[in-house]
mmCIF file of C-alpha atoms in Angstrom:
data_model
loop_
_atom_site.group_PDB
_atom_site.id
_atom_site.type_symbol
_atom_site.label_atom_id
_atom_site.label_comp_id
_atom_site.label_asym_id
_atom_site.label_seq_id
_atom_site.Cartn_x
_atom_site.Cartn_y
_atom_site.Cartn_z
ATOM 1 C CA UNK A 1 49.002 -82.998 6.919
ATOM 2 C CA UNK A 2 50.877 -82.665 10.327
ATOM 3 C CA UNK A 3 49.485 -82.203 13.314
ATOM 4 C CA UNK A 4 51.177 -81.884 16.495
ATOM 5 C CA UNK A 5 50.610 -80.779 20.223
ATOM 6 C CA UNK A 6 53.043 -79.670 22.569
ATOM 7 C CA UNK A 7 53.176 -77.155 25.553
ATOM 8 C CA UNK A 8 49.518 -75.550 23.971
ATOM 9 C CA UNK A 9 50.528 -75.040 20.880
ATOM 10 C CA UNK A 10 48.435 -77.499 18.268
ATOM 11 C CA UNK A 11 49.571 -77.664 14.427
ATOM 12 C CA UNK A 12 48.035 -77.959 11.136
ATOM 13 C CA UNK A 13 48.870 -77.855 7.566
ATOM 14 C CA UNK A 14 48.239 -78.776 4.146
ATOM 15 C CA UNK A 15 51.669 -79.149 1.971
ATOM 16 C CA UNK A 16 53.779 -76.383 2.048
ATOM 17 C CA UNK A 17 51.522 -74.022 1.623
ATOM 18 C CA UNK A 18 49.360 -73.389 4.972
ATOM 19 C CA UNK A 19 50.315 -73.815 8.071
ATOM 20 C CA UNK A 20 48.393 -73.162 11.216
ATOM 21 C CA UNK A 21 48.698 -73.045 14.694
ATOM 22 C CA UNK A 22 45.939 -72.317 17.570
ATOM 23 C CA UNK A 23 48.422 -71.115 20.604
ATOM 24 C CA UNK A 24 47.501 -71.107 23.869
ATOM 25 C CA UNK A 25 49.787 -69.447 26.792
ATOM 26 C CA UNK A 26 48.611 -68.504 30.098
ATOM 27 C CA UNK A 27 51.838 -66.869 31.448
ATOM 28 C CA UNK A 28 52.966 -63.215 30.231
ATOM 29 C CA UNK A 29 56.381 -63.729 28.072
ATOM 30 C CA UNK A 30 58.905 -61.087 27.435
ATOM 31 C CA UNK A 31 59.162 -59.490 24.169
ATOM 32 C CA UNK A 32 60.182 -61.855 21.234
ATOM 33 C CA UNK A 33 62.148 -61.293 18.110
ATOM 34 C CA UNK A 34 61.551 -62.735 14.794
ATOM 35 C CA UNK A 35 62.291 -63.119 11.307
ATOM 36 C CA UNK A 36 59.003 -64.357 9.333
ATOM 37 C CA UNK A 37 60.220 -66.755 6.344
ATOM 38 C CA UNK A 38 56.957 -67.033 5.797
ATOM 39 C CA UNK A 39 53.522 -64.469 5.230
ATOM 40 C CA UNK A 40 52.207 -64.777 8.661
ATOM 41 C CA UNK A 41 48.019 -64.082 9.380
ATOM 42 C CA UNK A 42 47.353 -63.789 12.848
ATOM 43 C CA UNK A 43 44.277 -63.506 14.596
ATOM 44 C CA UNK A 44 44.279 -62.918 18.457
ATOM 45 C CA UNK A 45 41.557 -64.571 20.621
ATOM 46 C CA UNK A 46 42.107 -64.005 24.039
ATOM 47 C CA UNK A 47 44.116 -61.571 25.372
ATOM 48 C CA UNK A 48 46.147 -58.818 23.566
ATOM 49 C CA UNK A 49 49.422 -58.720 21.126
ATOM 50 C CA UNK A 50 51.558 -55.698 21.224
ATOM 51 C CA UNK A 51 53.871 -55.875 17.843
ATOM 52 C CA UNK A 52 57.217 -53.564 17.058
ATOM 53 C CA UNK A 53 57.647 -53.144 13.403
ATOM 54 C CA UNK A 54 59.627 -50.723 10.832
ATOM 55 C CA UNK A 55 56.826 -48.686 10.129
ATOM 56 C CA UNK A 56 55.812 -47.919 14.416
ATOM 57 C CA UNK A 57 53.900 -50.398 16.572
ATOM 58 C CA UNK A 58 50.159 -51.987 16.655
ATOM 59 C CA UNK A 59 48.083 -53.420 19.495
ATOM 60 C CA UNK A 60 45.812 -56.102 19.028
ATOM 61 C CA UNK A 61 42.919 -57.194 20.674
ATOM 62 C CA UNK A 62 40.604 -60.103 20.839
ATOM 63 C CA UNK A 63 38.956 -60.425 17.410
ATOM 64 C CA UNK A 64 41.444 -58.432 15.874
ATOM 65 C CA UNK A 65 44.751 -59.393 13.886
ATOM 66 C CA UNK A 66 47.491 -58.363 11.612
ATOM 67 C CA UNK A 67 48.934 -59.518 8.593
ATOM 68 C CA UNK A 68 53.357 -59.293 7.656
ATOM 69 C CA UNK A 69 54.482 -60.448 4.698
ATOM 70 C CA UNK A 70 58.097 -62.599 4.801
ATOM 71 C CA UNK A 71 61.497 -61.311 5.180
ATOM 72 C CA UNK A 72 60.145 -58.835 7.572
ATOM 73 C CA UNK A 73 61.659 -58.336 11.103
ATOM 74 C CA UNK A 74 58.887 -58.243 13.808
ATOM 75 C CA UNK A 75 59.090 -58.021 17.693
ATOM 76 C CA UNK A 76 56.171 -59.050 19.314
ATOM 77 C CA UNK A 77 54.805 -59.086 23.179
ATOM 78 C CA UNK A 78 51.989 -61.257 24.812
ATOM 79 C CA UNK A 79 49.656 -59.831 27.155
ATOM 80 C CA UNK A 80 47.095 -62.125 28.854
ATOM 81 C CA UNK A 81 43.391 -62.188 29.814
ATOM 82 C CA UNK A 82 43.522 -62.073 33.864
ATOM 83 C CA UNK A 83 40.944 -65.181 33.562
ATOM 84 C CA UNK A 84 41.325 -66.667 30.287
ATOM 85 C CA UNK A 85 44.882 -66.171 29.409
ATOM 86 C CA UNK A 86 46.147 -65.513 25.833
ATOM 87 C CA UNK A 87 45.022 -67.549 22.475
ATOM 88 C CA UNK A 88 45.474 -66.700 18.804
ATOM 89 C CA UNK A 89 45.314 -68.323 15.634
ATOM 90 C CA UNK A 90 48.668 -68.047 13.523
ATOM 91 C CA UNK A 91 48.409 -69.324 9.787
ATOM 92 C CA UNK A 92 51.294 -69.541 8.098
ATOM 93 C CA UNK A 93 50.882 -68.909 4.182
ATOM 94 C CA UNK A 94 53.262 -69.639 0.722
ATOM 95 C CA UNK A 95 53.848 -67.478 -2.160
ATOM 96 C CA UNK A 96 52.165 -70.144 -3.937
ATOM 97 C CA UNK A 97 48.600 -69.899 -1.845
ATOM 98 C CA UNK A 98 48.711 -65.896 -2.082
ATOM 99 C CA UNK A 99 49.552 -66.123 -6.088
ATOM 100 C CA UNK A 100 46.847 -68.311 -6.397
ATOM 101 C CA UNK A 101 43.935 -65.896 -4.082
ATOM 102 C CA UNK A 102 44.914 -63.496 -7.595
ATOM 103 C CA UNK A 103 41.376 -63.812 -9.004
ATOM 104 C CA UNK A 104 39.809 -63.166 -5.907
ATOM 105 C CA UNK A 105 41.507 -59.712 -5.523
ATOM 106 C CA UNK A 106 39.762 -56.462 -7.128
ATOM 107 C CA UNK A 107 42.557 -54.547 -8.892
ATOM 108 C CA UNK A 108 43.382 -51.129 -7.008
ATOM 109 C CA UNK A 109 45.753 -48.836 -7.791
ATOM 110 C CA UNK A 110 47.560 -45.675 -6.751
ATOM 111 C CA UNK A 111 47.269 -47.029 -2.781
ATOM 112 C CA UNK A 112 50.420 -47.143 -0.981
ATOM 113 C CA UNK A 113 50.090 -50.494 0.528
ATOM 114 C CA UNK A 114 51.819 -50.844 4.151
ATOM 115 C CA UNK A 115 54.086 -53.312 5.340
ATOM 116 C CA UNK A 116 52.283 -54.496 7.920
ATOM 117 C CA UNK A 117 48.234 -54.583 7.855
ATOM 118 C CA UNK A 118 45.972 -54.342 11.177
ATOM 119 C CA UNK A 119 42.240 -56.122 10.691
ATOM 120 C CA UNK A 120 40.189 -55.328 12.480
ATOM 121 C CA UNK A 121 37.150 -57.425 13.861
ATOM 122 C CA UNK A 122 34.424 -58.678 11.775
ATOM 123 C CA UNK A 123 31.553 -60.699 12.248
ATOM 124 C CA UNK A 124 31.963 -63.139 8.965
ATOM 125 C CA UNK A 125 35.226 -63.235 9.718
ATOM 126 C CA UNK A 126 34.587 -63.951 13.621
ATOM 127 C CA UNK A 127 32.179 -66.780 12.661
ATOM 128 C CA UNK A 128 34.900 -68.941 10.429
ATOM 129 C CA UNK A 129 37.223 -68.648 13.036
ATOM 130 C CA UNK A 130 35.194 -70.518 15.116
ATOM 131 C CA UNK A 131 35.088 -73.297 12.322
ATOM 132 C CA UNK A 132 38.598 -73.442 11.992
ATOM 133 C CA UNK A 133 39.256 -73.745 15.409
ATOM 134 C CA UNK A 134 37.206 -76.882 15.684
ATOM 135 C CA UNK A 135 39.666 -78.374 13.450
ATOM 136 C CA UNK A 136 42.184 -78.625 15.737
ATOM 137 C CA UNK A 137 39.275 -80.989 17.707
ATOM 138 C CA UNK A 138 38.818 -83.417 14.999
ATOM 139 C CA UNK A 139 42.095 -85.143 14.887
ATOM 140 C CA UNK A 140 40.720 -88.587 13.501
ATOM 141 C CA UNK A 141 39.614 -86.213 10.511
ATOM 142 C CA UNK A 142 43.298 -85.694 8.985
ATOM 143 C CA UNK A 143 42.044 -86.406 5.522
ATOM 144 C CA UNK A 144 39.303 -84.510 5.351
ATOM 145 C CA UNK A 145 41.115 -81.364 6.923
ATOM 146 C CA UNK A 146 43.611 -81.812 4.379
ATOM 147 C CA UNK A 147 41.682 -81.004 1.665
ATOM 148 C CA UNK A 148 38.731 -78.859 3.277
ATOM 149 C CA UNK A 149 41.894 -76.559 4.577
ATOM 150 C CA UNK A 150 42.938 -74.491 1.665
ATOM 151 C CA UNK A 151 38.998 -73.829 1.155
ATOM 152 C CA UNK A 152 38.414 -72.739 4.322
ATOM 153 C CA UNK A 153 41.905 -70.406 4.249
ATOM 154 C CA UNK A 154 40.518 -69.061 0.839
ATOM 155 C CA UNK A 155 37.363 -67.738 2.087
ATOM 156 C CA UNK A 156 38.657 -66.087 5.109
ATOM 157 C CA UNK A 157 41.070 -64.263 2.909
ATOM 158 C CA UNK A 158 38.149 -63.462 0.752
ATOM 159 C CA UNK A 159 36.011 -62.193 4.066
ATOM 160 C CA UNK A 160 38.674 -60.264 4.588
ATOM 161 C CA UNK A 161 39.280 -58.377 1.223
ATOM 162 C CA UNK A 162 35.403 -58.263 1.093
ATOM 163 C CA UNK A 163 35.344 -56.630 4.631
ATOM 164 C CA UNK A 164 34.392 -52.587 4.585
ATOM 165 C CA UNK A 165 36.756 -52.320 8.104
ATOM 166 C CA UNK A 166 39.724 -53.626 6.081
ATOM 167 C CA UNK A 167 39.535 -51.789 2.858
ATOM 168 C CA UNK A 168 43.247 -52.016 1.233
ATOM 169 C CA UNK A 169 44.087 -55.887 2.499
ATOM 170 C CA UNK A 170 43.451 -56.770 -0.849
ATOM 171 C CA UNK A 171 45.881 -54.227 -2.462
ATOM 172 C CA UNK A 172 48.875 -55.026 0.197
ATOM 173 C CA UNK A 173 48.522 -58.660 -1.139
ATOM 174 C CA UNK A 174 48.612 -57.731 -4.790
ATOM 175 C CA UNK A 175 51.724 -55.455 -3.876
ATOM 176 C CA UNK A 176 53.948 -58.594 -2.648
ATOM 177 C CA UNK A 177 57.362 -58.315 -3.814
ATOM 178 C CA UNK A 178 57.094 -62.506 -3.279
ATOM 179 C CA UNK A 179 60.249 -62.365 -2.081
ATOM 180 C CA UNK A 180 62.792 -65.346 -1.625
ATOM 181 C CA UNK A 181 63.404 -66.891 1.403
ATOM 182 C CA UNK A 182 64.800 -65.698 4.674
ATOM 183 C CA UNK A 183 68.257 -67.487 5.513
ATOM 184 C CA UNK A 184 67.686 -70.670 7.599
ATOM 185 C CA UNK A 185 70.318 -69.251 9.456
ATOM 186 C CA UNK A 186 68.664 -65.491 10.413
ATOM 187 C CA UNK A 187 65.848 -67.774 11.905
ATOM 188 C CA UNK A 188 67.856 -69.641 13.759
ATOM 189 C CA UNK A 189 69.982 -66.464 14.799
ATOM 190 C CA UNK A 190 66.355 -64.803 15.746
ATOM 191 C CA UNK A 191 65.285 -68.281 17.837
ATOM 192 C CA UNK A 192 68.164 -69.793 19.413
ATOM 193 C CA UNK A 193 67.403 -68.261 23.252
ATOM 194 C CA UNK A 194 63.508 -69.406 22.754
ATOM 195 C CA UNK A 195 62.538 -72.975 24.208
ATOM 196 C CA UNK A 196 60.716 -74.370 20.735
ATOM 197 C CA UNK A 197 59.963 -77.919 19.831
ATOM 198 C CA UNK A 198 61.324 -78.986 16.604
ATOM 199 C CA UNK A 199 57.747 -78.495 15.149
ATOM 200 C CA UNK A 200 57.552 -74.873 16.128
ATOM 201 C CA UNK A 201 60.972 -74.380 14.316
ATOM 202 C CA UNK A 202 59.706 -76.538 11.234
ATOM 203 C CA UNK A 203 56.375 -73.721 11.126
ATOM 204 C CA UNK A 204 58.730 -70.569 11.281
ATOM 205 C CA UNK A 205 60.965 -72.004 8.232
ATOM 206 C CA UNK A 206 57.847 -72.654 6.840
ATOM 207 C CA UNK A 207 58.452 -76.175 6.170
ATOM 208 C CA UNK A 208 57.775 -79.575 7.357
ATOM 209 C CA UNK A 209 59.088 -81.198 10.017
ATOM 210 C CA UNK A 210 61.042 -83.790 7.664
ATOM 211 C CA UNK A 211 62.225 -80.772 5.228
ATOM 212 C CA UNK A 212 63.445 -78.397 8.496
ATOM 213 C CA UNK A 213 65.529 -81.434 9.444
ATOM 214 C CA UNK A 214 66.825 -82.140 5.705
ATOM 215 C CA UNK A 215 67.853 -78.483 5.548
ATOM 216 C CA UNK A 216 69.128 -78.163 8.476
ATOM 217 C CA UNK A 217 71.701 -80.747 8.880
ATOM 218 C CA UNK A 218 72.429 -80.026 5.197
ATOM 219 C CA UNK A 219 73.750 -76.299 6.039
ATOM 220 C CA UNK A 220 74.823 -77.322 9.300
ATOM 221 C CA UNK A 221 76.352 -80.849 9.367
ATOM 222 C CA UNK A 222 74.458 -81.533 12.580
ATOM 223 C CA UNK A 223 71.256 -82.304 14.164
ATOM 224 C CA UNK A 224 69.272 -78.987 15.609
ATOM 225 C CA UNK A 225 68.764 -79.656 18.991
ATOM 226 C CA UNK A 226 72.804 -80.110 19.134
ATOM 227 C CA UNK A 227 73.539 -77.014 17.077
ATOM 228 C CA UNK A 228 71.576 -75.175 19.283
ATOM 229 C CA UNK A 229 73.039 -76.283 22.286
ATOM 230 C CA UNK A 230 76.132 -75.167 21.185
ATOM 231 C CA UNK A 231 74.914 -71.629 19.961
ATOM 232 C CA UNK A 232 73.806 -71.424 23.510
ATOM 233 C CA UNK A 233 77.150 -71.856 25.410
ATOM 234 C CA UNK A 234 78.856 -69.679 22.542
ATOM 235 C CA UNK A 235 76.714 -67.245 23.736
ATOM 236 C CA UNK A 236 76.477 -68.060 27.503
ATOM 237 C CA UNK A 237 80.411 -67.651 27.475
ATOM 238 C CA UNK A 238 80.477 -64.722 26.099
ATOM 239 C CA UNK A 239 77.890 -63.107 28.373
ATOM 240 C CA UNK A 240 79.466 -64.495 31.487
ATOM 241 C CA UNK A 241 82.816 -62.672 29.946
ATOM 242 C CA UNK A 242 80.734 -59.536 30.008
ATOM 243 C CA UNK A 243 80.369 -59.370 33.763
ATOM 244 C CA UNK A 244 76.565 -57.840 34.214
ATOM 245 C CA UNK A 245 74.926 -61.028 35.166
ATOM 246 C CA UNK A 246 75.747 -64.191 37.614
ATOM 247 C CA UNK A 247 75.942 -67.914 36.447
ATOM 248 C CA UNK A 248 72.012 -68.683 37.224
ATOM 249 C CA UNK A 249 71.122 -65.150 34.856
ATOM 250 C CA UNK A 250 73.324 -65.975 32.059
ATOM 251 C CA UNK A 251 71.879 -70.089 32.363
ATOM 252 C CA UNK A 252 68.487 -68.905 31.789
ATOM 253 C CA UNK A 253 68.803 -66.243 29.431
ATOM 254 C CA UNK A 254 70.498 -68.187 26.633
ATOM 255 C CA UNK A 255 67.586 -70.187 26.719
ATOM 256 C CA UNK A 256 68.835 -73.718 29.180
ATOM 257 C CA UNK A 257 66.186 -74.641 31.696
ATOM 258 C CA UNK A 258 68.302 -76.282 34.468
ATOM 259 C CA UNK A 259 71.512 -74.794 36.214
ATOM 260 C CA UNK A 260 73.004 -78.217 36.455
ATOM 261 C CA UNK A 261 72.808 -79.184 33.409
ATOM 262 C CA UNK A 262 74.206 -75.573 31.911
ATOM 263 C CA UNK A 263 76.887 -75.897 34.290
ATOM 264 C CA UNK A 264 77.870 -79.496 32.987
ATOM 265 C CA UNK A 265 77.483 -78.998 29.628
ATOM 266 C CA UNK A 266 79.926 -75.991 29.928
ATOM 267 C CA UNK A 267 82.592 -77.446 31.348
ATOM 268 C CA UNK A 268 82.074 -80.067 28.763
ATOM 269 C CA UNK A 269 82.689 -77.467 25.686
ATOM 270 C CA UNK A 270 85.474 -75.455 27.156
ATOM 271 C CA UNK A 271 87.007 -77.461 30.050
ATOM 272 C CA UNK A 272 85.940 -74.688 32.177
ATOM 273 C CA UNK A 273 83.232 -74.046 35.193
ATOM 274 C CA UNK A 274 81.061 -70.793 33.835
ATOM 275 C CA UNK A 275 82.508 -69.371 37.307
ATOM 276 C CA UNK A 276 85.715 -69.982 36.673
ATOM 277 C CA UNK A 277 84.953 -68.200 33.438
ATOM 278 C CA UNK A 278 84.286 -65.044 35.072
ATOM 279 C CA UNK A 279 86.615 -64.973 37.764
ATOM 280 C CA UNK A 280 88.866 -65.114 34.608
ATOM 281 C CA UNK A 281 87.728 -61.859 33.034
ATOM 282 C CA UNK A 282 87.762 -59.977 36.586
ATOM 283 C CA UNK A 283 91.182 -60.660 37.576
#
């Protein structure tokens, strides 16, 4: 099991097969894109989660969630509490965990099962929550979390399926296509602007930390952090070519946190200043 805390964000998981976060933010954020290579449960807390998906859009509020299988395409927006900010709990989940919730599932048939499922709040479900969350409390209690994890993951699936308020979960899960993996490098495509540790990359490949790093350098013949740098000021110089924003908005929206050190590590790639850049394309 990992477990990891940085900038709110605390992570658990069991294998390769469940992975959750509790995520904490207390500042609204601009709309995100992603690419899920993983089925992704959330559950929203505090706050409220507007999500942009092929089939139209869904708000969320507290005690509600959503469920998206993998492969999808989602773009999501964070809304906080004036007092309390935003929370949710985000569990990750394998083809292997859903295949194996298939005697748990009553058969149903004829339903046209949607891509994307909105649950909505229930009091079972409300209750375990709470339990899980006091995982993320408990940190001198790795082993035991290790193995009480997929239990507890099991029954809230089962609350759910069980749950009046969310008739036809259950048949959306039997309708999986299980399909194969999203490209390493449509995440990273998706992510690059976004300031992520190298644990929150390591829970959208749906991997571990160790495995994100293995298959990372293996398609990319270079450490993350460095590839992404670089994806940056690719992207940075061609924005600064475009001529709609200065130096400082270009910096910031490829995803670098300090003018300086954009400016330096420009120069550094393409023997340039990012000004002298776009005095180039104006004269």
């Amino acid at each position: 099991m990992n477990d990891v805390f940085n900038g709110g964000r605390l992570v658990l998981a069991s294998g390769e097969e469940i992975r959750m976060m509790h995520y904490r933010q207390e500042v609204d954020t601009e709309k995100a894109n992603l690419v899920l290579n993983e089925h992704l449960l959330c559950i929203v807390l505090q706050g409220h989660k507007k999500i942009w998906h092929p089939q139209g859009r869904l708000e969320i509020r507290p005690g509600e969630g959503f469920f998206l299988a993998k492969g999808n395409y989602l773009r999501a927006e964070r809304r906080m509490d004036p007092q309390l900010g935003y929370q949710s709990l985000v569990i990750g989940l394998s083809d292997a965990f859903l295949l194996s919730l298939d005697g748990m599932k009553s058969r149903t048939s004829g339903e046209q099962a949607p891509e994307v499922f909105h649950l909505r709040e229930d009091i079972l479900v409300g209750g375990l929550v709470q339990q899980l969350l006091q995982y993320f409390q408990a940190p001198e209690e790795k082993a035991r979390i290790e193995r009480l994890l997929p239990l507890k993951i099991r029954e809230l699936m089962l609350l759910f399926f069980s749950a009046k308020i969310n008739h036809g979960f259950d048949a959306v899960i039997q309708s999986l296509p299980f399909r194969k993996e999203a490209s390493l490098a449509a995440l990273m495509e998706a992510h690059f602007r976004e300031l992520l540790t190298l644990e929150q990359w390591a829970f959208l490949a749906g991997l571990s930390l160790s495995s994100f790093k293995r298959k990372f350098e293996s398609a990319y013949h270079m450490p993350p952090r460095r590839w992404i740098q670089q994806r940056r000021l690719q992207e940075a110089y061609h924005l600064l070519g475009d001529g709609r924003m200065n130096v400082t908005e270009v910096c910031f929206t490829v995803g670098f946190e300090n003018l300086p050190h954009f400016v330096h590590a420009f120069k550094e790639k393409y023997h340039i200043t990012p000004k002298q850049r776009q005095i180039a394309e104006l004269i």
